[in-house]
Coordinates of N, CA and C in Angstrom, one line a residue:
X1 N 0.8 -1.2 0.0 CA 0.0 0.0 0.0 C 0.9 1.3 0.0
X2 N 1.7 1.5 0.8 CA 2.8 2.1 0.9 C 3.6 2.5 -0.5
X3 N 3.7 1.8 -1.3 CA 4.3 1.3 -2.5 C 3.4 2.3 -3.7
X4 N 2.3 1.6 -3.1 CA 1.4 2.9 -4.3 C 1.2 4.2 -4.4
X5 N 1.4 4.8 -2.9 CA 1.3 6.4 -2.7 C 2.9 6.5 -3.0
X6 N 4.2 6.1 -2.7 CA 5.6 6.2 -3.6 C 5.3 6.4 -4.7
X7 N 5.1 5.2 -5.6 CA 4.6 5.5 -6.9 C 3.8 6.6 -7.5
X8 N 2.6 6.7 -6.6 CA 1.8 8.2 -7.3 C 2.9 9.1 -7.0
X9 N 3.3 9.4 -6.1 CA 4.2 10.8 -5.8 C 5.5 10.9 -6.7
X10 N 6.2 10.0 -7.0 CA 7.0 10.3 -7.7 C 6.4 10.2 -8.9
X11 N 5.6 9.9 -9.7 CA 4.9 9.7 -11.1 C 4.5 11.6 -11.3
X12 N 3.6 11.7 -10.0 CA 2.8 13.0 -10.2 C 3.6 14.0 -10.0
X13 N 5.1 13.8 -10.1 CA 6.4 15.1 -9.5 C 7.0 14.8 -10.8
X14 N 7.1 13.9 -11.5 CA 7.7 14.1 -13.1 C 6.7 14.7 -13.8
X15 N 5.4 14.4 -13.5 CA 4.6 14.9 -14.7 C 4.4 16.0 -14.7
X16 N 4.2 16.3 -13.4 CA 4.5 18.2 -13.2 C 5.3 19.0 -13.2
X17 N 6.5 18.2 -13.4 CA 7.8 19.2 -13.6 C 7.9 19.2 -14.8
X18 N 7.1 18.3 -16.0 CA 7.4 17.9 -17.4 C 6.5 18.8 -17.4
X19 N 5.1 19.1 -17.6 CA 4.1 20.0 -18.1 C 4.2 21.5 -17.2
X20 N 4.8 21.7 -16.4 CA 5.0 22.6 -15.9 C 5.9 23.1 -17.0
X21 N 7.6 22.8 -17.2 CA 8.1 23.3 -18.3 C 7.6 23.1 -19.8
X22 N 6.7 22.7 -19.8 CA 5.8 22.9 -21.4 C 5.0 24.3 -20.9
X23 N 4.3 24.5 -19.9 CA 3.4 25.9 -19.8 C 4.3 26.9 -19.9
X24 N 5.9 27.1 -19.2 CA 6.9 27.9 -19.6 C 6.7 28.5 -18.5
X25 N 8.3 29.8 -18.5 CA 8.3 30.4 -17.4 C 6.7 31.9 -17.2
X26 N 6.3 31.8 -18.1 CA 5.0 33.1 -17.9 C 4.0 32.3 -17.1
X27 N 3.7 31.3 -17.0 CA 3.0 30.5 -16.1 C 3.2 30.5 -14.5
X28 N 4.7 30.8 -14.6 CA 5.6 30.3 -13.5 C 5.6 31.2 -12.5
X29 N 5.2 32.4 -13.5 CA 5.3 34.0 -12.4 C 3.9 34.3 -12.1
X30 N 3.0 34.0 -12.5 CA 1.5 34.5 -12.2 C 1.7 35.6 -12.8
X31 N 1.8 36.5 -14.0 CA 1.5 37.5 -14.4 C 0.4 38.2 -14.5
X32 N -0.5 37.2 -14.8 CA -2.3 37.4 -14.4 C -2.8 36.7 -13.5
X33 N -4.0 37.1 -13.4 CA -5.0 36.4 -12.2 C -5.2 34.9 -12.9
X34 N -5.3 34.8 -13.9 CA -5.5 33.4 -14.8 C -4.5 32.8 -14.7
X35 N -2.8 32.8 -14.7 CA -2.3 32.6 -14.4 C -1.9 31.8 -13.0
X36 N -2.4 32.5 -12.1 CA -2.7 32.1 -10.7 C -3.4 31.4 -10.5
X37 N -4.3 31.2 -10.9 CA -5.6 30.5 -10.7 C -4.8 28.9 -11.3
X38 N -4.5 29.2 -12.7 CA -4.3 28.0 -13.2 C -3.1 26.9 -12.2
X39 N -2.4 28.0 -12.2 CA -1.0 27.3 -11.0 C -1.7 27.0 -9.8
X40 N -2.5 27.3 -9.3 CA -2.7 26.7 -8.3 C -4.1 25.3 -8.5
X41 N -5.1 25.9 -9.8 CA -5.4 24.1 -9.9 C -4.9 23.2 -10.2
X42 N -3.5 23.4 -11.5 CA -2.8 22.6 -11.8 C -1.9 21.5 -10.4
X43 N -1.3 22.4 -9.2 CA -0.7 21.9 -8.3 C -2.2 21.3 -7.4
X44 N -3.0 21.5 -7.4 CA -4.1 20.7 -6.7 C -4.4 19.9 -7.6
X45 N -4.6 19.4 -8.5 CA -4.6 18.1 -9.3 C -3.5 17.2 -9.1
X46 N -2.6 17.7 -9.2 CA -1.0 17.0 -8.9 C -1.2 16.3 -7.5
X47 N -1.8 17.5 -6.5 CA -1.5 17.0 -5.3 C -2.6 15.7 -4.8
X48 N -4.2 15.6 -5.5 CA -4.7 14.5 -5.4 C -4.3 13.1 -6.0
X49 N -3.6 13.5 -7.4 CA -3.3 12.0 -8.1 C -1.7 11.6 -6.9
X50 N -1.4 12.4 -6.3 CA -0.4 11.5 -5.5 C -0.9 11.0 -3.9
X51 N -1.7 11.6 -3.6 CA -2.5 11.4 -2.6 C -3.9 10.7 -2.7
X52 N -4.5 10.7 -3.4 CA -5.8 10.1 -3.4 C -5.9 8.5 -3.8
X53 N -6.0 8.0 -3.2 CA -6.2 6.3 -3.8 C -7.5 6.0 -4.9
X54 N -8.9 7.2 -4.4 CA -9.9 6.5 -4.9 C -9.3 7.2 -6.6
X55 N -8.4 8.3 -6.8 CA -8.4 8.5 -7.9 C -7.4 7.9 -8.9
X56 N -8.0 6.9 -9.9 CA -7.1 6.2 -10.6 C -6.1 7.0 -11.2
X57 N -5.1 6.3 -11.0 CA -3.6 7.2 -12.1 C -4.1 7.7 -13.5
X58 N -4.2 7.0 -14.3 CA -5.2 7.4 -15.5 C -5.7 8.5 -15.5
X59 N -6.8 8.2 -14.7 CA -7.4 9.7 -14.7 C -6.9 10.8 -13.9
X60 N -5.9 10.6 -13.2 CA -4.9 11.9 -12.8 C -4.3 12.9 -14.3
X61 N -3.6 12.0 -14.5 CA -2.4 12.3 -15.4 C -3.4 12.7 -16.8
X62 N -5.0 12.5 -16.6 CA -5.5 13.0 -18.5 C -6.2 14.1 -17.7
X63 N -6.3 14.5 -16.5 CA -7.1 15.5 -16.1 C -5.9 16.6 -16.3
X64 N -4.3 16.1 -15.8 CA -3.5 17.2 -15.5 C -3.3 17.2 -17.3
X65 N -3.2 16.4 -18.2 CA -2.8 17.0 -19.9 C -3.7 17.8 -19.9
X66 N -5.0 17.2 -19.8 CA -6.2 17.7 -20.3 C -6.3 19.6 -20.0
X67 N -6.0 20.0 -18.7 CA -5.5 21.3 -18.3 C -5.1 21.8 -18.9
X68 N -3.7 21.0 -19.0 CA -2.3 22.1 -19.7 C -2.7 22.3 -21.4
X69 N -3.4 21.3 -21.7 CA -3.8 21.8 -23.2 C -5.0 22.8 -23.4
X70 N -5.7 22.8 -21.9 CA -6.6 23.6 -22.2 C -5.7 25.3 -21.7
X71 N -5.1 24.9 -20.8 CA -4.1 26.5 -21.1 C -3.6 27.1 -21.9
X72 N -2.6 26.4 -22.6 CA -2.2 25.9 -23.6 C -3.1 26.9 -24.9
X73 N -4.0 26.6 -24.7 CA -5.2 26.8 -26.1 C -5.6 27.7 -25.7
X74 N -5.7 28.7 -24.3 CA -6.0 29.9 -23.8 C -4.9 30.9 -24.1
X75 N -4.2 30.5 -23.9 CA -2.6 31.5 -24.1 C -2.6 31.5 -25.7
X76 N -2.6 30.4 -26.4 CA -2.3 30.7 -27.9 C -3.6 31.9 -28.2
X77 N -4.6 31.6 -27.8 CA -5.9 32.2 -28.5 C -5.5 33.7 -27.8
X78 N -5.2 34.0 -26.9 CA -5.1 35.4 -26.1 C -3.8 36.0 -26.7
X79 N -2.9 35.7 -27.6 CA -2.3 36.2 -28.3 C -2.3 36.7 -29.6
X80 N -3.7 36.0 -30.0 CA -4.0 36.4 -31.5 C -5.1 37.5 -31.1
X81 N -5.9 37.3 -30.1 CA -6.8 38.2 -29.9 C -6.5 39.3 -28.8
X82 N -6.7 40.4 -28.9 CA -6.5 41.7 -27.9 C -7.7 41.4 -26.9
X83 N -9.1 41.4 -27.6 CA -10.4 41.5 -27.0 C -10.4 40.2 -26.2
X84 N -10.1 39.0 -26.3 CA -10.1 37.9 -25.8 C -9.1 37.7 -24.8
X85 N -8.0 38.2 -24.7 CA -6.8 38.7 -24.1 C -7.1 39.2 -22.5
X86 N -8.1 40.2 -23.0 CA -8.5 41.5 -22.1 C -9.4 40.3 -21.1
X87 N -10.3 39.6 -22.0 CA -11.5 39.2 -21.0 C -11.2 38.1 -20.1
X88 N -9.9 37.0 -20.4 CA -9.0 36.2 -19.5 C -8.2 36.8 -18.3
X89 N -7.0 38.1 -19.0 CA -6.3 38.6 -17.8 C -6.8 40.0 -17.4
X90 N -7.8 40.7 -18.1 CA -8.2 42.1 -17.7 C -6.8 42.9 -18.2
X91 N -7.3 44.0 -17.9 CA -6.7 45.3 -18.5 C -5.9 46.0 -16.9
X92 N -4.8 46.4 -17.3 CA -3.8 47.5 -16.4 C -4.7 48.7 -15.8
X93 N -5.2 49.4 -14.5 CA -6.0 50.1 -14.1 C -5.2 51.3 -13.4
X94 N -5.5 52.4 -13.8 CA -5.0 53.6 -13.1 C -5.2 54.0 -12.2
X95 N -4.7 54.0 -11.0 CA -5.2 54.7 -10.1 C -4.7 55.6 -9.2
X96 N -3.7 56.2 -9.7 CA -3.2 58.0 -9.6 C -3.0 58.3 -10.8
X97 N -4.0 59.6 -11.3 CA -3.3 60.2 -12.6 C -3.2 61.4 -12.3
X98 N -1.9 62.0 -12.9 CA -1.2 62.9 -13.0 C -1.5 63.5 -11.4
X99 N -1.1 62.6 -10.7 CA -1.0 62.9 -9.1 C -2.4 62.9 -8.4
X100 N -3.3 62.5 -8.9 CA -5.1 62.7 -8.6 C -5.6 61.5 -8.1
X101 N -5.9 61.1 -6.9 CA -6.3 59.5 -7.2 C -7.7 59.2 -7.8
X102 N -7.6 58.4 -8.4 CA -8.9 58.1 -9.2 C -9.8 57.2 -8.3
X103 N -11.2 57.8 -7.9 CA -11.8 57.1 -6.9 C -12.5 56.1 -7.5
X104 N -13.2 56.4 -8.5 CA -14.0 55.6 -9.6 C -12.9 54.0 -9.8
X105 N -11.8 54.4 -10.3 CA -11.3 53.2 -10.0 C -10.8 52.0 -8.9
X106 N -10.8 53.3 -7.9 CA -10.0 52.3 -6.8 C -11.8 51.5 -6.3
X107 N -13.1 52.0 -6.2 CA -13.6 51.5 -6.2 C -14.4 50.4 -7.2
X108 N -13.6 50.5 -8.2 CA -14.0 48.8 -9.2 C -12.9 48.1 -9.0
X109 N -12.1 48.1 -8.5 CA -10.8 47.6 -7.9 C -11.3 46.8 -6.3
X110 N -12.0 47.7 -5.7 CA -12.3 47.3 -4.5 C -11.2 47.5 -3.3
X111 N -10.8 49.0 -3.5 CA -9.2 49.2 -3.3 C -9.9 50.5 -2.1
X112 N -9.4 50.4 -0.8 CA -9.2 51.5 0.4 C -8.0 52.3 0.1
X113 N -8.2 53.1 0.7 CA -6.9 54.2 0.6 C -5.7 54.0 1.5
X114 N -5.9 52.3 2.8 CA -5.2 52.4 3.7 C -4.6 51.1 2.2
X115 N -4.8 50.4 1.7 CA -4.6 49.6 1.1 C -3.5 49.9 0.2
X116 N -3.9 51.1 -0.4 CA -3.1 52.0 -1.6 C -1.8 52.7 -1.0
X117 N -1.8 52.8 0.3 CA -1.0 53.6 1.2 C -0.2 52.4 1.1
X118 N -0.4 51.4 1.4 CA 0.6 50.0 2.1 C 1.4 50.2 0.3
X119 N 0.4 49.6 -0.5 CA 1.3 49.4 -1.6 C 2.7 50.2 -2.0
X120 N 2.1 51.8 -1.8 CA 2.7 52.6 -2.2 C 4.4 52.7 -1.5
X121 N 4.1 52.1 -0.3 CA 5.1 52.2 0.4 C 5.7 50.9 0.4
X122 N 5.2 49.9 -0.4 CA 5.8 48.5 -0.9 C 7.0 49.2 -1.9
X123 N 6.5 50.1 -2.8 CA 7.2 50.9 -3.9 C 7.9 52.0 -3.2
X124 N 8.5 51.6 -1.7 CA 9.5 52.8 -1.7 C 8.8 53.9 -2.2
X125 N 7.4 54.4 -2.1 CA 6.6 55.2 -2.0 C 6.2 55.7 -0.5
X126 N 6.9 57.3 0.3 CA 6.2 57.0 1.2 C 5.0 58.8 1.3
X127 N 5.1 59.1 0.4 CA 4.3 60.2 0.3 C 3.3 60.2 -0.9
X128 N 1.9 60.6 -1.0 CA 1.5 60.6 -2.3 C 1.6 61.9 -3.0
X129 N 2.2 62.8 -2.8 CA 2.9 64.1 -3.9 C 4.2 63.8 -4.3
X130 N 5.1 62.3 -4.3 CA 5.3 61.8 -5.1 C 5.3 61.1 -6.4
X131 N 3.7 60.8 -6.3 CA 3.2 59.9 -7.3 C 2.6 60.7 -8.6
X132 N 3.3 61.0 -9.9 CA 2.8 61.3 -10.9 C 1.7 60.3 -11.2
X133 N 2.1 59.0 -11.7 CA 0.8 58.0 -12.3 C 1.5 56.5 -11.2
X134 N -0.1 55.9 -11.2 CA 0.3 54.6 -10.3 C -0.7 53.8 -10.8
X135 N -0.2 52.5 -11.3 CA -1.2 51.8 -12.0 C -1.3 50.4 -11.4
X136 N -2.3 49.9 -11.8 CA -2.6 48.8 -10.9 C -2.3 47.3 -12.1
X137 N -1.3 46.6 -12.1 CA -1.4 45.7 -13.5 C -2.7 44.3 -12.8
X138 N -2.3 43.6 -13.8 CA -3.0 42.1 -13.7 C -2.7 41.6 -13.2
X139 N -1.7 41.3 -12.5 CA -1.1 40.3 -11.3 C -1.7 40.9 -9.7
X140 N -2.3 42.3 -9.6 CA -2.2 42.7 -8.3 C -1.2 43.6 -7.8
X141 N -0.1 43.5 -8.7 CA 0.8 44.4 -8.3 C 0.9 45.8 -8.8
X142 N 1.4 46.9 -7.8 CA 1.1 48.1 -8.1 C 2.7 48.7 -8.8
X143 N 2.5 49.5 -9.9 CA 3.5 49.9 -10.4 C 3.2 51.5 -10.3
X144 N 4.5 52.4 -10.4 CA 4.3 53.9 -9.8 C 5.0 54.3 -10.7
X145 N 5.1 55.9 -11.2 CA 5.9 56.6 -11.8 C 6.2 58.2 -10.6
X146 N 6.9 58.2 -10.6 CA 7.0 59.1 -9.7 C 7.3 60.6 -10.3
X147 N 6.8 62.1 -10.0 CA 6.7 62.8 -10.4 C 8.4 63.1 -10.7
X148 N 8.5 63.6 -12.1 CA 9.9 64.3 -12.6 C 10.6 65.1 -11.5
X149 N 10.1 65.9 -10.9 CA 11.4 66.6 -9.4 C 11.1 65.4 -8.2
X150 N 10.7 64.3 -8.2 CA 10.8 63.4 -7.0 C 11.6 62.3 -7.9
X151 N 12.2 61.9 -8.6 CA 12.6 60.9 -8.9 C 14.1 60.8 -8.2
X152 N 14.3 59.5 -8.0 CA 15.4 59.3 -7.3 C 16.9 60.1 -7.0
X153 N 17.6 60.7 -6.6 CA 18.4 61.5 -6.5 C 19.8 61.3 -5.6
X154 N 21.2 60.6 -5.7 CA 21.9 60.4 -5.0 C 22.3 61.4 -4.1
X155 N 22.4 61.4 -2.9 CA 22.8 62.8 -1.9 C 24.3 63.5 -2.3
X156 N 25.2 61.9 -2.9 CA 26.8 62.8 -3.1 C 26.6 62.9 -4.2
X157 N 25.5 63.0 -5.1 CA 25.5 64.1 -7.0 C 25.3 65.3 -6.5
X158 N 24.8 65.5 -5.0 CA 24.4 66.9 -4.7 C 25.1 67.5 -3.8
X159 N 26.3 66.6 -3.2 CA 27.2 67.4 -2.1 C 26.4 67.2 -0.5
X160 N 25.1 66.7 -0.6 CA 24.4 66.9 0.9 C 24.8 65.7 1.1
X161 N 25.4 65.9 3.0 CA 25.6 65.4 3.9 C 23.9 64.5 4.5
X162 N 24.2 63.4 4.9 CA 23.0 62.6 5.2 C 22.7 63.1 6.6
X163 N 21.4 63.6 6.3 CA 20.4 64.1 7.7 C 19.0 63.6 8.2
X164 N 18.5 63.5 9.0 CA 17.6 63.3 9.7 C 16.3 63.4 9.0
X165 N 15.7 62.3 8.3 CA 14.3 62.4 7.4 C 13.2 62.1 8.5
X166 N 11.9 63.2 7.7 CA 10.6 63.2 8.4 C 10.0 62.5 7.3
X167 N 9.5 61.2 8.1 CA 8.5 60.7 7.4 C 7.3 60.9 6.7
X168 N 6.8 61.4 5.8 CA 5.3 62.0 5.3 C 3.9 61.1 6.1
X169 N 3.4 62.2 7.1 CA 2.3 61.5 7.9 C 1.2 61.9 7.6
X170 N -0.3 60.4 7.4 CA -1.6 61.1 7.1 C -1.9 61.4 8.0
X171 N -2.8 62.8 8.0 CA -3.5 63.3 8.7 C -5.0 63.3 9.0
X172 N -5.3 63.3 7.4 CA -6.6 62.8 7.3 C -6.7 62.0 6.0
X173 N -7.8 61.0 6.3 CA -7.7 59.8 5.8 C -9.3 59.6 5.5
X174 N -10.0 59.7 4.6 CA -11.3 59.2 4.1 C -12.1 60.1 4.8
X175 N -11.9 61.6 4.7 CA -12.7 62.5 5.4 C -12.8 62.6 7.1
X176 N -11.8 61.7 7.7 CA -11.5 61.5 9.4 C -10.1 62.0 9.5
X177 N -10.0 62.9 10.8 CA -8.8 63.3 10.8 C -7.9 61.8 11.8
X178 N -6.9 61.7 11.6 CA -6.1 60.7 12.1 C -5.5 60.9 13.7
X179 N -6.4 61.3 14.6 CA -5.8 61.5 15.7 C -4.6 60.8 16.5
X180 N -4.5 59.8 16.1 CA -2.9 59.2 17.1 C -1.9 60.0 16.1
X181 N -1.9 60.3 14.8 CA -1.1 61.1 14.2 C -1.0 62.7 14.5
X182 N -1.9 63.2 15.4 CA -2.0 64.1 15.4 C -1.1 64.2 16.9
X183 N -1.2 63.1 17.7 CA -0.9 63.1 19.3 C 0.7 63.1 18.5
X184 N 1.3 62.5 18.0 CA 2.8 62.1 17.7 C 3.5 63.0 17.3
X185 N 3.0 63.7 16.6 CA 3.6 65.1 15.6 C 3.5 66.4 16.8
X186 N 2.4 66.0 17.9 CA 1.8 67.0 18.4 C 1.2 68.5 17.7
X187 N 0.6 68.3 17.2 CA 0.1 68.9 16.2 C -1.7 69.0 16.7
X188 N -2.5 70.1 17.0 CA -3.7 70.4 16.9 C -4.9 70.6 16.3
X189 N -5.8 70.1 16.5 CA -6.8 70.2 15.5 C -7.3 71.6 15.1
X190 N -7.3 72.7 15.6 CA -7.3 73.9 15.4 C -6.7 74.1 14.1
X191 N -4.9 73.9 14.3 CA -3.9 73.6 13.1 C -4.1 73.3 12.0
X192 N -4.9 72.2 12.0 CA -5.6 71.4 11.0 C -6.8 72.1 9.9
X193 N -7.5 72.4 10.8 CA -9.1 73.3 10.6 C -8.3 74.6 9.8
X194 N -7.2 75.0 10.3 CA -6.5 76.6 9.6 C -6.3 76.1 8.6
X195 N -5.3 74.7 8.4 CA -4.8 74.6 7.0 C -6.0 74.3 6.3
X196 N -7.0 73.8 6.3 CA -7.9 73.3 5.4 C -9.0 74.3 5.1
X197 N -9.0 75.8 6.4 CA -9.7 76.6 5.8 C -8.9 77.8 4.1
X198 N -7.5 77.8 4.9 CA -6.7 78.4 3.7 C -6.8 77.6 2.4
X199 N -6.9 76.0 2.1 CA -7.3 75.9 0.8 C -8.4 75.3 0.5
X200 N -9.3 76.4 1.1 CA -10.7 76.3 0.8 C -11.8 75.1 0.6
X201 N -11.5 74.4 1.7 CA -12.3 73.8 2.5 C -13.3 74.2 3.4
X202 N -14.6 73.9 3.7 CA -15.6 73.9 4.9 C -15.0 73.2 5.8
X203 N -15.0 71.7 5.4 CA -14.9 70.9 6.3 C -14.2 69.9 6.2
X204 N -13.7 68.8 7.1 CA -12.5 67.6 7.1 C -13.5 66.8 6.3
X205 N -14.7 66.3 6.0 CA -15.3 65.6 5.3 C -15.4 65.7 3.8
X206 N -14.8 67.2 3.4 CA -14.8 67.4 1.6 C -13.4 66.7 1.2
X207 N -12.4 66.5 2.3 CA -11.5 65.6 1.9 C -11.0 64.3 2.0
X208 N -10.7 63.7 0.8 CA -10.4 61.9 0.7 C -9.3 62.0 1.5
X209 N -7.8 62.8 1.2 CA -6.7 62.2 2.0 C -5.7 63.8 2.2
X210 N -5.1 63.8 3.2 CA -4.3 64.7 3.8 C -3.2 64.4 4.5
X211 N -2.1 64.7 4.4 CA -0.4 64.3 4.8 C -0.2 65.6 5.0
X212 N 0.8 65.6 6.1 CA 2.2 66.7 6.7 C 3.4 66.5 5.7
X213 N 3.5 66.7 4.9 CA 5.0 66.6 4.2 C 6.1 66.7 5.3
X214 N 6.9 66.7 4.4 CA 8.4 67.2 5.5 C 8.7 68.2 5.2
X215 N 8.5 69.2 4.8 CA 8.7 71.2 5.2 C 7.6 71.6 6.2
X216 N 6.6 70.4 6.4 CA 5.8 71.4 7.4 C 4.3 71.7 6.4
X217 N 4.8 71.4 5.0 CA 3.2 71.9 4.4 C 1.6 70.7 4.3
X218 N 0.8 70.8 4.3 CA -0.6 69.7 4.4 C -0.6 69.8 2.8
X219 N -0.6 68.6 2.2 CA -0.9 68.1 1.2 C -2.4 67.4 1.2
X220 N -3.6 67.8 0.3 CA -4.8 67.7 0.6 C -5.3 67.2 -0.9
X221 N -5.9 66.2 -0.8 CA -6.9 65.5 -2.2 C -7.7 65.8 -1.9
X222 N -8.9 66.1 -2.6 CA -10.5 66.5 -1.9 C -11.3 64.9 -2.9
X223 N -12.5 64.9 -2.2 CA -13.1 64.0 -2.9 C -13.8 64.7 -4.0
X224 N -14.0 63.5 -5.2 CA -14.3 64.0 -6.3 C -15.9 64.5 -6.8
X225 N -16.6 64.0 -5.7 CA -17.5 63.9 -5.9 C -18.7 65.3 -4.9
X226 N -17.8 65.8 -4.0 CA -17.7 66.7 -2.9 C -17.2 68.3 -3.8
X227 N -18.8 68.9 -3.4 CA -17.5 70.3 -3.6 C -17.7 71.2 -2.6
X228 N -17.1 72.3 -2.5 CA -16.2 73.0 -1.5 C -17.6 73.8 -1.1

């Protein structure tokens, strides 16, 4: 008995390392959500034909071809076709343009702003007046362009001596001002209420997102749908 789950498992670890390199390395990375999906039924097929008794070898090994040709025949067809392409892996989604976040998208995305924050700061992003355009690909992963005067800059091309960086902090976040941020900076809500009356705001609720830069100035998105 012993003998037979050996046998599946070494059988079902050649056949997967053999059709795995027939799907190639674009498979390998999850580029798209289809991509993922497939890698991970593919390796749960693998993992019952070496595990499962009730399921005959046979029918392991034509369920795992049967896959790889049906991928196989997805990827060929999504190459000839754009429109067909789109409706397997979807389309690249914007969600900062030209420094603006696009709400409309981040909600067909199903995307928070605390969410877009983490990312951004995945991307050695830690301010959003950094961000010229930030787009969202097919995989999940967020790609950034950063505005032309924020792009990377070595301190000895400029002669500056390495000093003491202020981290860029939200202040206000989805129309709520961020109070433990406010306790740390020690900074007042009065403070707050000044800066957002000077650019012409009513109220903390006409704005999506607000950060302290590091000079001391409030950087403020308003919602788009909110006017002043």
């Amino acid at each position: 008995m012993h003998y037979d789950i050996l046998l599946r498992t070494i059988l079902a670890f050649f056949v997967l390392l053999i059709l795995t390199r027939i799907l190639g390395k674009k498979q390998l990375s999850h580029l798209t959500f289809f991509n993922y999906i497939t890698g991970i039924t593919f390796g749960n097929i693998a993992a019952e034909l070496a595990s499962e008794k009730d399921i005959k070898i046979l029918e392991g090994l034509i369920s795992l071809v049967v896959w790889t040709g049906l991928t196989i025949i997805v990827e060929f067809i999504s190459l000839k076709s754009g429109r067909i392409r789109r409706i397997f892996n979807g389309e690249p989604t914007i969600i900062i343009k030209k420094g603006k976040i696009q709400q409309q998208a981040m909600s067909k995305m199903r995307l928070n702003l605390e969410s877009l924050l983490t990312m951004l700061r995945n991307c050695n992003v830690f301010s959003l007046t950094d961000v010229d355009y930030a787009i969202m690909e097919t995989d999940g992963h967020l790609s950034v362009l950063k505005k032309p005067d924020k792009q990377t800059v070595i301190k000895r091309d400029l002669n500056i001596k390495g000093g003491r960086s202020i981290l860029p902090t939200e202040i206000i976040v989805e129309g709520k001002i961020v109070k433990k941020n406010l306790l740390e900076l020690n900074i007042s809500y009065q403070w707050v209420y000044q800066q957002i009356r000077k650019a012409g705001f009513n109220s903390v609720n006409e704005i999506l997102y607000a950060e302290l830069e590091n000079d001391g100035r409030l950087f403020i998105d308003k919602y788009e749908n909110k006017t002043n």
